[in-house]
Amino acid sequence: MSNLLNYTLRIADNAMILGQRMSQWCSNGPTLEEDIAMVNISLDLFGQANGFYEYASSVDGTKSADDFAFLRSEREYLNNLIVEQKNGHFGDTIVRNFLFDVYTVLFYTKLGKSKDEILSALGSKSLKEAKYHLRHSSNWLIRLGDGTQESKGKIQKSLNNIWMFTGNLFEMDVLDSEMASAGIGVDNIALKSDWDKKVNEILDKAKLSRPKDAYMQTGSKNGIHTEHLGHLLSEMQYLQRAHPNAKW
Amino acid sequence: MSDNTDVWEVFIQSKNGLPHKHAGSVHATDKEMALQNARDLYTRRNEGSSIWVVKTTDIVASQAEDADLFFDPSDDKVYRHPTFYTMPDGAKHI
Amino acid sequence: MKEEKFQARIDAEQKIEPKDWMPDAYRKHLIRQISQHAHSEVIGMQPEGNWVTRAPSLRAKMILLAKIQDEAGHGLYLYSACETLGVSREQLVQQLHDGKAKYSSIFNYPTLNWADMGAVGWLVDGAAIVNQVSLQRTSYGPYSRGMIRICKEESFHQRQGYEIMATMASGTPEQKQMAQDALNRIWWPSIMMFGPHDSDSPRSGNALKWKIKRETNDELRQKFIDKTVQQTEVIGLTIPDPDLKWNKERGHYDFGEINWEEFWNVVKGNGPCNKQRLDHHKKAHSEGKWVRDAARVHQNKKELVTT
């Protein structure tokens, strides 16, 4: 697999998996308004995934966007670990999304300057949506962190539980380094200090404590995932797998 | 705790230069939420370049010309909304 | 006197607005009808949400999500219109949970295979469109404006469904079988959506007099069937009604008698999914209470961000 294809799939997979998670909130939101907001976010994410998978398809030359989304197996998926974590309750979702949203705003900002025209265009377009998502998750984090005693307790716990997946966002493997040197990809390590700044700012407003950095989970760049991904994929891919060669 | 949230009226400007038009209402507990809910609900098909949200209780409306048809002549409440009334804690079925 | 002036306005095709005087019965009728319409949109998200995580392509997924999002939005427009009549969202939700308010019976049927997404979009939204186009001319202002907005958004819903059915009907043998199976299960509940015969519908009289309703149940049902038969033939599927036949004299399709026992049974709460739908709604509502409480408590603190 070419560097460009691999790199593009990593981005596409993040959007796809988080999109799938958010679509699971359909008819389950705490208010009807939030149901719409979360489905809206899901739709944005699938739109992003589609854009990146279409590019992957043209880079690859044989597989279609749907082939990449529906016919790759667990170890072939390259998304970051944080996006495959379960929705849990609303607070778990908000925390997961917030930590990822801060990253994607920074990531897409840099990607928008990529020497690869398509990645640059996709990055700029996705950035608008990512900013809107970040506003949504930041404000909810604040409302819940500085809401009732119950909400504060719940959301602090969500934060503590998911923290170990944040380090994975800032890893740079050989592929990342090559892509960054070529001016095509993003230097994740360089994003860390701005990420810290933004996260700390919002946690402060939310009156929450930042968990201590301890062991960080890793492996996504080699397709080593948590057990959650397998279940998510079997549900998502079921129809295509059950009816090979059918057109939908 | 009552589950009622404030109602906000939504006004959308569909294109630059046009006036803001009343589109309906949303529920929200703060103005950020009201703006976002209004955007998600009323501009899904790119129908807006600008959104105003105003708490329903802040709207002052004129009286209808047929005053004798009025049920409640002295008000400038826009809607007969039960949440405009503060209920004492513990009162049931109201 | 007030009643006479009110009826004169109705007869003159004027719109009644929230601040206008209206008979108590008119207000009550509207609250019931609009809220049940709103509840239907919201409950309707469940049978479709059931398949959204299993949609078989990126395009199908996005289209279905957009449709469900629209439905939630329609629910909100309608709750919004209903609240102008002096009832709160909380009360309306409570009525739904208590079983005092109903929603369209069609959503008490399960969605069993992907083709159901096609059949629901094509038939259920199709039937809703027939009803809603008529309601655009309803006498109550906020309801009428809500319906106009809804109708503008509804057209892609039916096309989405029909496209799924057409694709599957001309696909693999398994796909065609699934499509026919979905049609077999969803046809009769869809035409039941128009309600009982007018002769068995006690509220119809007032609804028509006050121009809340503009056409009768049977008229709307006939319109829907006439439209849909030809669409079915084009994609090579068969409507599960042996009595369906073009009647040259009437200029309409004759069709078989609805199973009224099934109809009333489901209305009474004994359909396949009645309990499940309501339990689901109650569960989401109660699990979200801590979130709503936190938002309300936070209301007075002003630390939110705009970037």
XYZ file of C-alpha atoms in Angstrom:
649
model
C 0.000 0.000 0.000
C 1.391 3.416 -0.924
C 2.183 5.986 1.736
C -0.442 8.341 0.413
C -3.139 5.683 0.470
C -2.289 4.581 3.985
C -2.208 8.148 5.250
C -5.509 9.037 3.619
C -7.187 5.948 5.043
C -6.100 6.892 8.563
C -7.954 10.169 8.244
C -10.983 8.604 6.546
C -11.235 5.863 9.165
C -11.309 8.380 12.015
C -14.262 10.163 10.470
C -16.017 6.904 9.589
C -15.742 5.274 12.987
C -16.709 8.351 14.960
C -19.536 8.956 12.492
C -20.787 5.443 13.121
C -20.611 5.975 16.880
C -22.572 9.224 16.651
C -25.233 7.628 14.442
C -25.892 5.193 17.283
C -27.344 8.118 19.249
C -30.278 8.349 16.835
C -33.529 8.423 18.900
C -31.489 8.065 22.097
C -30.522 11.652 22.861
C -31.301 13.441 26.152
C -33.460 15.917 24.238
C -34.875 15.934 20.744
C -32.671 18.930 20.011
C -29.554 17.007 20.969
C -30.699 14.089 18.856
C -30.649 16.413 15.870
C -27.318 17.924 16.887
C -25.657 14.506 17.196
C -27.134 13.147 13.975
C -25.960 16.354 12.322
C -22.439 15.703 13.591
C -22.674 12.125 12.349
C -23.719 13.298 8.910
C -20.786 15.745 8.768
C -18.384 12.963 9.727
C -19.704 10.550 7.108
C -19.388 13.333 4.559
C -15.755 13.763 5.541
C -15.180 10.003 5.445
C -16.728 9.841 2.015
C -14.467 12.587 0.738
C -11.315 10.934 2.009
C -12.395 7.430 0.910
C -13.142 8.756 -2.587
C -9.629 10.162 -2.709
C -8.220 6.873 -1.430
C -10.149 5.142 -4.195
C -8.617 7.315 -6.902
C -5.131 6.877 -5.408
C -5.645 3.115 -5.262
C -7.145 2.810 -8.730
C -9.150 -0.391 -8.182
C -11.187 -0.281 -4.969
C -14.204 1.989 -4.494
C -14.886 4.193 -1.469
C -17.496 1.678 -0.278
C -14.966 -1.153 -0.660
C -12.658 0.644 1.748
C -15.452 1.381 4.208
C -17.296 -1.942 4.143
C -14.862 -4.649 3.093
C -11.745 -4.108 5.176
C -11.300 -6.163 8.289
C -10.477 -5.230 11.874
C -6.694 -5.210 11.460
C -6.860 -3.147 8.308
C -8.630 -0.232 9.957
C -6.291 2.627 10.858
C -8.375 4.980 13.006
C -7.137 6.330 16.317
C -8.243 4.341 19.344
C -10.220 7.122 20.949
C -12.915 7.255 18.247
C -13.850 3.603 18.591
C -14.570 3.911 22.323
C -18.201 3.287 23.147
C -20.766 6.051 23.465
C -21.609 5.159 27.053
C -23.787 7.884 28.521
C -24.020 11.378 27.077
C -21.120 12.565 29.213
C -18.809 9.807 27.958
C -19.644 10.806 24.396
C -19.088 14.512 25.013
C -15.708 13.929 26.646
C -14.544 11.549 23.917
C -15.674 13.923 21.195
C -14.210 16.992 22.892
C -10.718 15.548 23.229
C -10.821 14.388 19.615
C -12.421 17.625 18.335
C -9.615 19.773 19.771
C -7.174 17.551 17.892
C -9.061 17.553 14.590
C -9.388 21.346 14.505
C -5.611 21.596 14.868
C -5.038 18.690 12.457
C -7.325 19.952 9.709
C -5.896 23.470 10.047
C -2.479 22.069 9.199
C -3.824 19.644 6.586
C -5.429 22.602 4.852
C -1.893 23.712 4.010
C -0.810 20.337 2.594
C 1.143 20.252 -0.654
C -1.322 17.613 -1.834
C -4.140 19.622 -3.412
C -6.911 17.172 -2.601
C -5.886 16.635 0.999
C -5.567 20.364 1.394
C -9.056 20.990 0.011
C -10.583 18.225 2.114
C -8.788 19.566 5.166
C -10.105 23.094 4.691
C -13.662 21.915 4.110
C -13.590 19.589 7.109
C -12.142 22.298 9.317
C -15.362 24.324 9.215
C -17.331 21.358 10.484
C -14.697 20.421 13.063
C -14.878 23.906 14.558
C -18.632 23.606 14.891
C -18.267 20.178 16.527
C -15.685 21.555 18.954
C -18.016 24.356 19.961
C -20.751 21.823 20.621
C -18.602 19.492 22.716
C -16.811 22.315 24.583
C -20.034 23.950 25.658
C -21.532 20.676 26.800
C -18.373 19.837 28.710
C -18.728 23.162 30.520
C -22.437 22.720 31.206
C -21.918 19.235 32.593
C -18.689 19.926 34.458
C -20.123 23.026 36.085
C -23.714 21.824 36.332
C -24.987 19.643 39.151
C -22.938 17.554 41.569
C -24.151 14.487 39.750
C -23.089 15.736 36.318
C -19.685 16.834 37.595
C -19.030 13.437 39.137
C -20.097 11.588 36.016
C -18.102 13.645 33.593
C -14.933 13.699 35.674
C -15.130 9.927 35.641
C -15.602 9.919 31.847
C -12.493 12.055 31.519
C -10.417 9.846 33.795
C -11.487 6.709 31.925
C -10.700 7.879 28.409
C -7.515 9.830 29.092
C -5.264 6.888 28.279
C -6.354 7.043 24.625
C -5.253 10.635 24.080
C -1.528 9.965 23.673
C -2.267 7.910 20.552
C -3.335 11.093 18.745
C 0.171 12.565 18.915
C 2.202 9.563 17.781
C 4.442 9.884 14.750
C 5.497 6.652 13.061
C 7.772 6.349 10.032
C 4.896 6.998 7.630
C 3.784 10.120 9.504
C 7.341 11.457 9.506
C 7.819 10.848 5.790
C 4.507 12.480 4.934
C 5.264 15.461 7.153
C 8.740 15.891 5.672
C 7.208 15.845 2.203
C 4.919 18.700 3.229
C 1.867 16.506 2.659
C 1.071 15.229 6.147
C 0.784 16.791 9.576
C 3.333 16.772 12.404
C 1.199 15.449 15.251
C 3.811 16.116 17.912
C 3.795 19.781 17.015
C 0.058 19.894 17.734
C 0.420 18.731 21.329
C 1.132 22.002 23.065
C -1.814 23.795 21.435
C -3.982 20.800 22.260
C -2.896 20.992 25.893
C -3.595 24.707 25.986
C -7.131 24.387 24.600
C -8.009 21.345 26.686
C -6.775 23.018 29.858
C -8.706 26.187 29.059
C -11.994 24.336 28.669
C -11.430 21.980 31.588
C -10.809 25.043 33.680
C -14.090 26.640 32.589
C -15.787 23.315 33.270
C -14.223 23.187 36.736
C -12.835 19.724 36.014
C -9.456 18.247 36.905
C -7.078 17.222 34.185
C -6.132 13.552 34.670
C -2.462 12.772 35.132
C -0.667 11.399 32.100
C 0.031 7.770 32.796
C 0.381 4.826 30.406
C -0.998 5.699 26.971
C -2.642 3.042 24.793
C -1.133 2.563 21.352
C -1.149 0.362 18.256
C -3.733 1.919 15.945
C -1.234 2.732 13.230
C -0.603 -1.012 12.832
C -4.260 -1.920 13.059
C -4.065 -3.017 16.690
C -7.371 -1.908 18.185
C -9.512 -2.318 21.256
C -12.144 -5.061 21.211
C -14.863 -2.494 20.481
C -13.913 -2.043 16.854
C -14.723 -5.614 15.825
C -18.303 -5.338 17.022
C -18.769 -1.963 15.417
C -17.495 -3.263 12.077
C -19.575 -6.429 12.084
C -22.733 -4.367 12.499
C -21.654 -1.768 9.955
C -20.469 -4.221 7.304
C -23.126 -6.909 7.717
C -25.197 -6.308 4.602
C -22.257 -6.005 2.228
C -20.689 -9.148 3.664
C -23.976 -11.106 3.607
C -24.701 -10.191 -0.004
C -21.435 -10.118 -1.911
C -21.809 -8.685 -5.417
C -25.168 -7.058 -4.663
C -25.660 -3.458 -5.669
C -27.251 -1.145 -3.143
C -36.798 19.666 39.290
C -39.196 20.693 36.516
C -38.107 19.585 33.088
C -39.275 22.775 31.390
C -36.776 24.797 29.434
C -37.094 28.296 28.017
C -38.633 28.818 24.616
C -36.794 31.026 22.154
C -38.213 32.472 18.946
C -36.041 32.064 15.875
C -35.600 34.571 13.053
C -33.658 33.614 9.938
C -32.148 35.832 7.285
C -32.001 33.555 4.264
C -29.863 35.808 2.117
C -27.779 38.900 2.654
C -29.933 42.008 2.272
C -33.226 40.332 3.131
C -35.024 40.849 6.454
C -34.962 38.243 9.209
C -38.130 36.134 9.051
C -39.786 34.324 11.945
C -39.188 30.609 11.451
C -40.554 29.094 14.639
C -39.224 28.344 18.089
C -36.657 26.190 19.885
C -36.090 25.104 23.461
C -32.744 25.885 25.095
C -31.233 26.626 28.474
C -28.761 29.243 27.246
C -28.192 31.419 24.205
C -25.371 29.308 22.788
C -27.640 26.279 22.828
C -30.490 28.320 21.365
C -28.310 29.471 18.479
C -27.034 25.999 17.796
C -30.467 24.384 18.014
C -31.855 27.037 15.706
C -29.068 26.433 13.224
C -29.532 22.648 13.336
C -33.282 22.880 13.016
C -33.913 25.742 10.614
C -30.888 25.910 8.335
C -30.315 22.273 7.382
C -30.734 23.104 3.738
C -28.525 26.176 3.752
C -31.517 28.373 4.320
C -29.686 30.921 6.418
C -26.931 33.480 6.399
C -27.876 34.905 9.797
C -29.864 33.735 12.809
C -31.442 35.723 15.625
C -32.803 34.019 18.710
C -34.886 35.864 21.267
C -36.429 34.507 24.425
C -40.171 34.357 23.910
C -40.664 36.218 27.183
C -38.680 39.157 25.794
C -40.986 39.678 22.846
C -43.524 42.480 23.102
C -46.459 42.140 20.711
C -49.256 44.447 19.674
C -52.901 43.685 20.342
C -55.052 42.239 17.598
C -57.476 44.831 16.183
C -60.601 42.913 17.247
C -60.128 43.574 20.928
C -63.596 42.255 21.737
C -62.549 38.773 20.625
C -59.848 38.794 23.222
C -59.934 36.211 25.908
C -57.324 37.976 27.968
C -57.196 41.631 26.960
C -54.472 43.012 29.157
C -51.485 41.037 28.093
C -48.503 41.470 25.892
C -47.670 37.813 26.220
C -47.261 36.376 22.775
C -48.421 32.863 23.558
C -50.415 31.319 26.338
C -47.428 29.488 27.567
C -47.687 27.677 30.891
C -44.001 28.140 31.636
C -44.537 31.877 31.906
C -46.000 31.201 35.325
C -43.906 30.427 38.378
C -45.347 27.563 40.327
C -44.650 27.059 44.016
C -42.463 24.049 44.698
C -44.342 20.928 45.574
C -47.557 21.891 43.779
C -48.721 18.818 41.881
C -50.576 18.290 38.623
C -49.965 21.814 37.404
C -71.419 35.447 19.255
C -67.706 34.840 19.540
C -68.322 31.411 18.043
C -70.133 32.928 15.084
C -67.347 35.414 14.380
C -64.843 32.604 14.689
C -66.728 30.346 12.266
C -67.101 33.257 9.838
C -63.323 33.668 9.791
C -62.912 29.950 9.163
C -65.447 30.020 6.347
C -63.625 32.995 4.813
C -60.396 30.925 4.722
C -58.693 33.216 7.242
C -55.967 31.808 9.453
C -56.451 31.580 13.204
C -53.351 32.746 15.088
C -52.216 32.025 18.672
C -53.585 35.245 20.164
C -57.015 34.900 18.574
C -60.070 33.754 20.470
C -60.997 30.145 19.670
C -63.553 27.676 21.012
C -62.125 25.448 23.687
C -63.020 22.399 21.613
C -61.059 23.771 18.648
C -58.018 24.338 20.839
C -58.286 20.865 22.385
C -58.737 19.204 19.007
C -55.661 20.949 17.632
C -53.519 20.140 20.639
C -54.454 16.503 20.259
C -53.906 16.384 16.507
C -50.693 18.411 16.347
C -49.072 16.693 19.323
C -49.898 13.249 17.952
C -48.418 14.284 14.646
C -45.273 15.449 16.477
C -45.058 12.247 18.525
C -45.364 10.242 15.292
C -42.340 11.974 13.781
C -40.287 11.315 16.879
C -41.328 7.696 17.378
C -40.833 7.203 13.632
C -37.110 7.779 14.171
C -36.887 4.420 15.939
C -37.820 1.962 13.163
C -35.452 3.773 10.810
C -32.745 4.297 13.414
C -32.886 0.519 13.718
C -31.124 0.173 10.350
C -28.955 3.254 10.163
C -25.900 1.529 11.635
C -26.313 -1.269 9.081
C -26.913 0.833 5.963
C -25.105 -0.940 3.119
C -23.251 1.948 1.499
C -21.891 5.385 2.400
C -24.517 7.057 0.268
C -27.382 5.024 1.743
C -26.159 5.802 5.224
C -25.984 9.528 4.667
C -29.340 9.723 2.955
C -31.043 7.736 5.705
C -29.438 9.863 8.398
C -30.538 13.044 6.646
C -34.062 11.667 6.465
C -34.128 10.777 10.163
C -32.719 14.174 11.004
C -35.539 15.763 9.020
C -38.044 13.709 10.967
C -36.671 14.903 14.276
C -36.857 18.412 12.882
C -40.470 17.928 11.857
C -41.242 16.750 15.362
C -39.714 19.949 16.670
C -41.661 22.200 14.270
C -44.859 20.493 15.367
C -44.123 20.609 19.107
C -43.318 24.258 18.555
C -46.682 24.865 16.826
C -48.502 22.913 19.518
C -46.930 24.935 22.313
C -48.464 28.110 20.924
C -51.798 26.679 22.079
C -50.811 26.834 25.742
C -49.286 23.477 26.486
C -45.635 22.789 27.330
C -43.246 20.287 25.764
C -42.946 18.587 29.139
C -46.708 18.088 29.331
C -46.800 16.705 25.811
C -44.032 14.220 26.555
C -45.821 13.214 29.730
C -49.023 12.579 27.773
C -47.099 10.358 25.380
C -45.554 8.398 28.237
C -48.889 8.030 30.016
C -50.510 6.673 26.881
C -52.915 9.638 26.830
C -51.556 10.807 23.490
C -51.087 8.465 20.589
C -48.845 8.380 17.543
C -49.306 6.900 14.119
C -49.830 3.143 14.374
C -47.552 2.410 11.445
C -44.557 2.856 13.706
C -45.726 -0.006 15.878
C -44.594 -2.391 13.163
C -40.995 -3.661 13.120
C -38.423 -3.021 10.373
C -37.105 -6.471 9.606
C -34.794 -6.141 6.642
C -33.055 -3.365 4.735
C -35.845 -3.281 2.158
C -38.109 -2.005 4.938
C -36.160 1.249 4.691
C -37.314 1.373 1.085
C -40.899 0.422 1.816
C -41.195 2.850 4.719
C -39.791 5.749 2.723
C -41.894 4.988 -0.321
C -45.199 4.011 1.295
C -45.247 5.513 4.762
C -43.756 8.832 3.724
C -45.854 8.610 0.572
C -49.027 8.286 2.604
C -47.868 11.041 4.949
C -47.252 13.334 1.976
C -50.807 12.862 0.718
C -52.073 13.781 4.155
C -49.652 16.640 4.706
C -50.179 18.343 1.370
C -53.812 18.575 2.344
C -52.936 19.945 5.790
C -50.992 22.859 4.362
C -54.369 24.572 4.063
C -55.367 23.895 7.659
C -56.984 26.810 9.470
C -54.552 27.226 12.362
C -51.663 29.493 11.309
C -48.664 27.927 13.071
C -49.800 24.417 12.052
C -50.278 25.475 8.448
C -46.870 27.133 8.269
C -45.272 24.112 9.899
C -46.894 21.855 7.331
C -45.706 23.979 4.418
C -42.169 23.722 5.729
C -42.521 19.982 6.247
C -43.925 19.376 2.776
C -40.982 21.173 1.171
C -38.628 18.796 2.926
C -40.639 15.645 2.457
C -40.200 15.007 -1.252
C -36.753 13.477 -1.028
C -37.952 11.062 1.649
C -40.298 9.279 -0.665
C -37.793 9.218 -3.515
C -35.157 7.752 -1.215
C -37.485 4.901 -0.334
C -38.635 4.251 -3.860
C -35.060 4.200 -5.119
C -34.119 1.541 -2.568
C -37.096 -0.595 -3.619
C -36.315 -0.162 -7.318
C -32.646 -1.064 -6.824
C -33.458 -4.157 -4.817
C -36.301 -5.271 -7.073
C -33.866 -5.349 -9.974
C -30.969 -6.798 -7.971
C -30.051 -10.280 -6.823
C -32.835 -12.843 -6.209
C -32.345 -12.380 -2.465
C -32.694 -8.623 -2.768
C -35.851 -8.927 -4.854
C -37.328 -11.322 -2.338
C -36.543 -8.934 0.522
C -38.185 -6.074 -1.356
C -41.363 -8.041 -2.064
C -41.405 -9.248 1.545
C -41.166 -5.683 2.835
C -43.995 -4.604 0.534
C -46.122 -7.529 1.717
C -45.724 -6.504 5.347
C -45.938 -2.737 5.037
C -48.681 -2.240 2.420
C -51.755 -2.726 4.612
C -50.432 -0.800 7.642
C -49.639 2.053 5.231
C -53.173 2.384 3.948
C -54.402 2.039 7.523
C -52.523 5.282 8.199
C -55.440 7.220 6.779
C -57.606 6.056 9.651
C -61.048 4.516 9.856
C -63.781 4.955 7.271
C -65.249 8.429 7.653
C -68.479 6.829 8.823
C -66.540 5.366 11.787
C -64.611 8.519 12.591
C -66.407 10.575 15.274
C -64.134 13.623 15.230
C -64.208 14.085 11.456
C -67.287 16.294 11.533
C -65.771 19.091 13.596
C -62.373 18.704 11.976
C -63.879 19.401 8.577
C -66.187 22.179 9.819
C -63.268 24.015 11.395
C -61.075 23.317 8.374
C -58.488 21.635 10.553
C -58.888 18.748 8.147
C -59.481 19.525 4.495
C -60.343 16.113 3.019
C -61.872 12.917 4.375
C -59.944 9.787 5.370
C -61.347 7.778 2.495
C -60.629 10.498 -0.060
C -56.997 10.695 1.011
C -56.620 6.929 1.115
C -57.978 6.603 -2.421
C -55.566 9.317 -3.643
C -52.630 7.432 -2.181
C -53.591 4.066 -3.638
C -54.229 5.507 -7.097
C -50.733 7.071 -7.098
C -48.908 4.061 -5.774
C -50.217 1.183 -7.891
C -48.491 2.429 -11.007
C -45.234 2.998 -9.110
C -45.331 -0.628 -7.951
C -45.868 -1.934 -11.462
C -42.918 0.074 -12.792
C -40.472 -1.676 -10.443
C -41.939 -5.123 -10.986
C -43.361 -5.823 -7.532
C -46.859 -6.956 -6.553
C -49.204 -5.290 -4.070
C -50.522 -7.948 -1.660
C -54.213 -7.292 -2.408
C -56.023 -9.745 -4.696
C -59.023 -7.374 -4.851
C -57.013 -4.475 -6.248
C -58.550 -3.605 -9.618
C -58.960 -0.526 -11.807
C -62.579 0.595 -11.872
C -63.260 2.423 -15.142
C -66.588 3.909 -14.053
C -65.226 5.387 -10.833
C -61.911 6.330 -12.384
C -60.161 4.908 -9.312
C -58.741 1.625 -8.072
C -61.053 -0.679 -6.147
C -59.249 -2.360 -3.270
C -59.807 -4.988 -0.607
C -61.278 -4.374 2.833
C -58.821 -3.410 5.523
C -58.472 -5.802 8.463
C -60.198 -3.503 10.967
C -59.647 -5.933 13.797
C -55.893 -5.579 13.338
C -56.282 -1.808 12.967
C -58.105 -1.333 16.281
C -55.919 -3.858 18.037
C -52.776 -1.901 17.205
C -54.441 1.412 18.103
C -55.348 -0.092 21.472
C -51.718 -0.939 22.146
C -51.385 -4.545 21.022
C -49.252 -4.073 17.940
C -45.842 -5.772 17.572
C -43.823 -2.785 18.786
C -46.094 -0.572 20.881
C -44.460 -1.431 24.168
C -40.959 -1.379 22.722
C -41.366 2.053 21.114
C -42.689 3.674 24.242
C -40.184 1.971 26.543
C -37.393 3.171 24.266
C -38.649 6.748 24.395
C -39.081 6.648 28.171
C -35.616 5.169 28.633
C -33.887 7.823 26.544
C -35.837 10.479 28.398
C -35.015 9.202 31.866
C -31.376 8.477 31.052
C -31.022 12.017 29.805
C -32.514 13.663 32.879
C -29.150 14.310 34.538
C -28.020 16.105 31.385
C -31.095 18.327 31.225
C -30.798 19.081 34.939
C -27.152 20.068 34.566
C -27.942 22.348 31.626
C -30.686 24.039 33.609
C -28.501 24.552 36.659
C -25.719 25.907 34.490
C -28.134 28.360 32.891
C -27.171 31.179 35.180
C -23.443 30.784 34.947
C -21.986 32.523 31.946
C -18.802 30.709 31.003
C -19.730 29.335 27.583
C -17.524 29.702 24.508
C -18.170 30.865 20.983
C -15.054 29.416 19.341
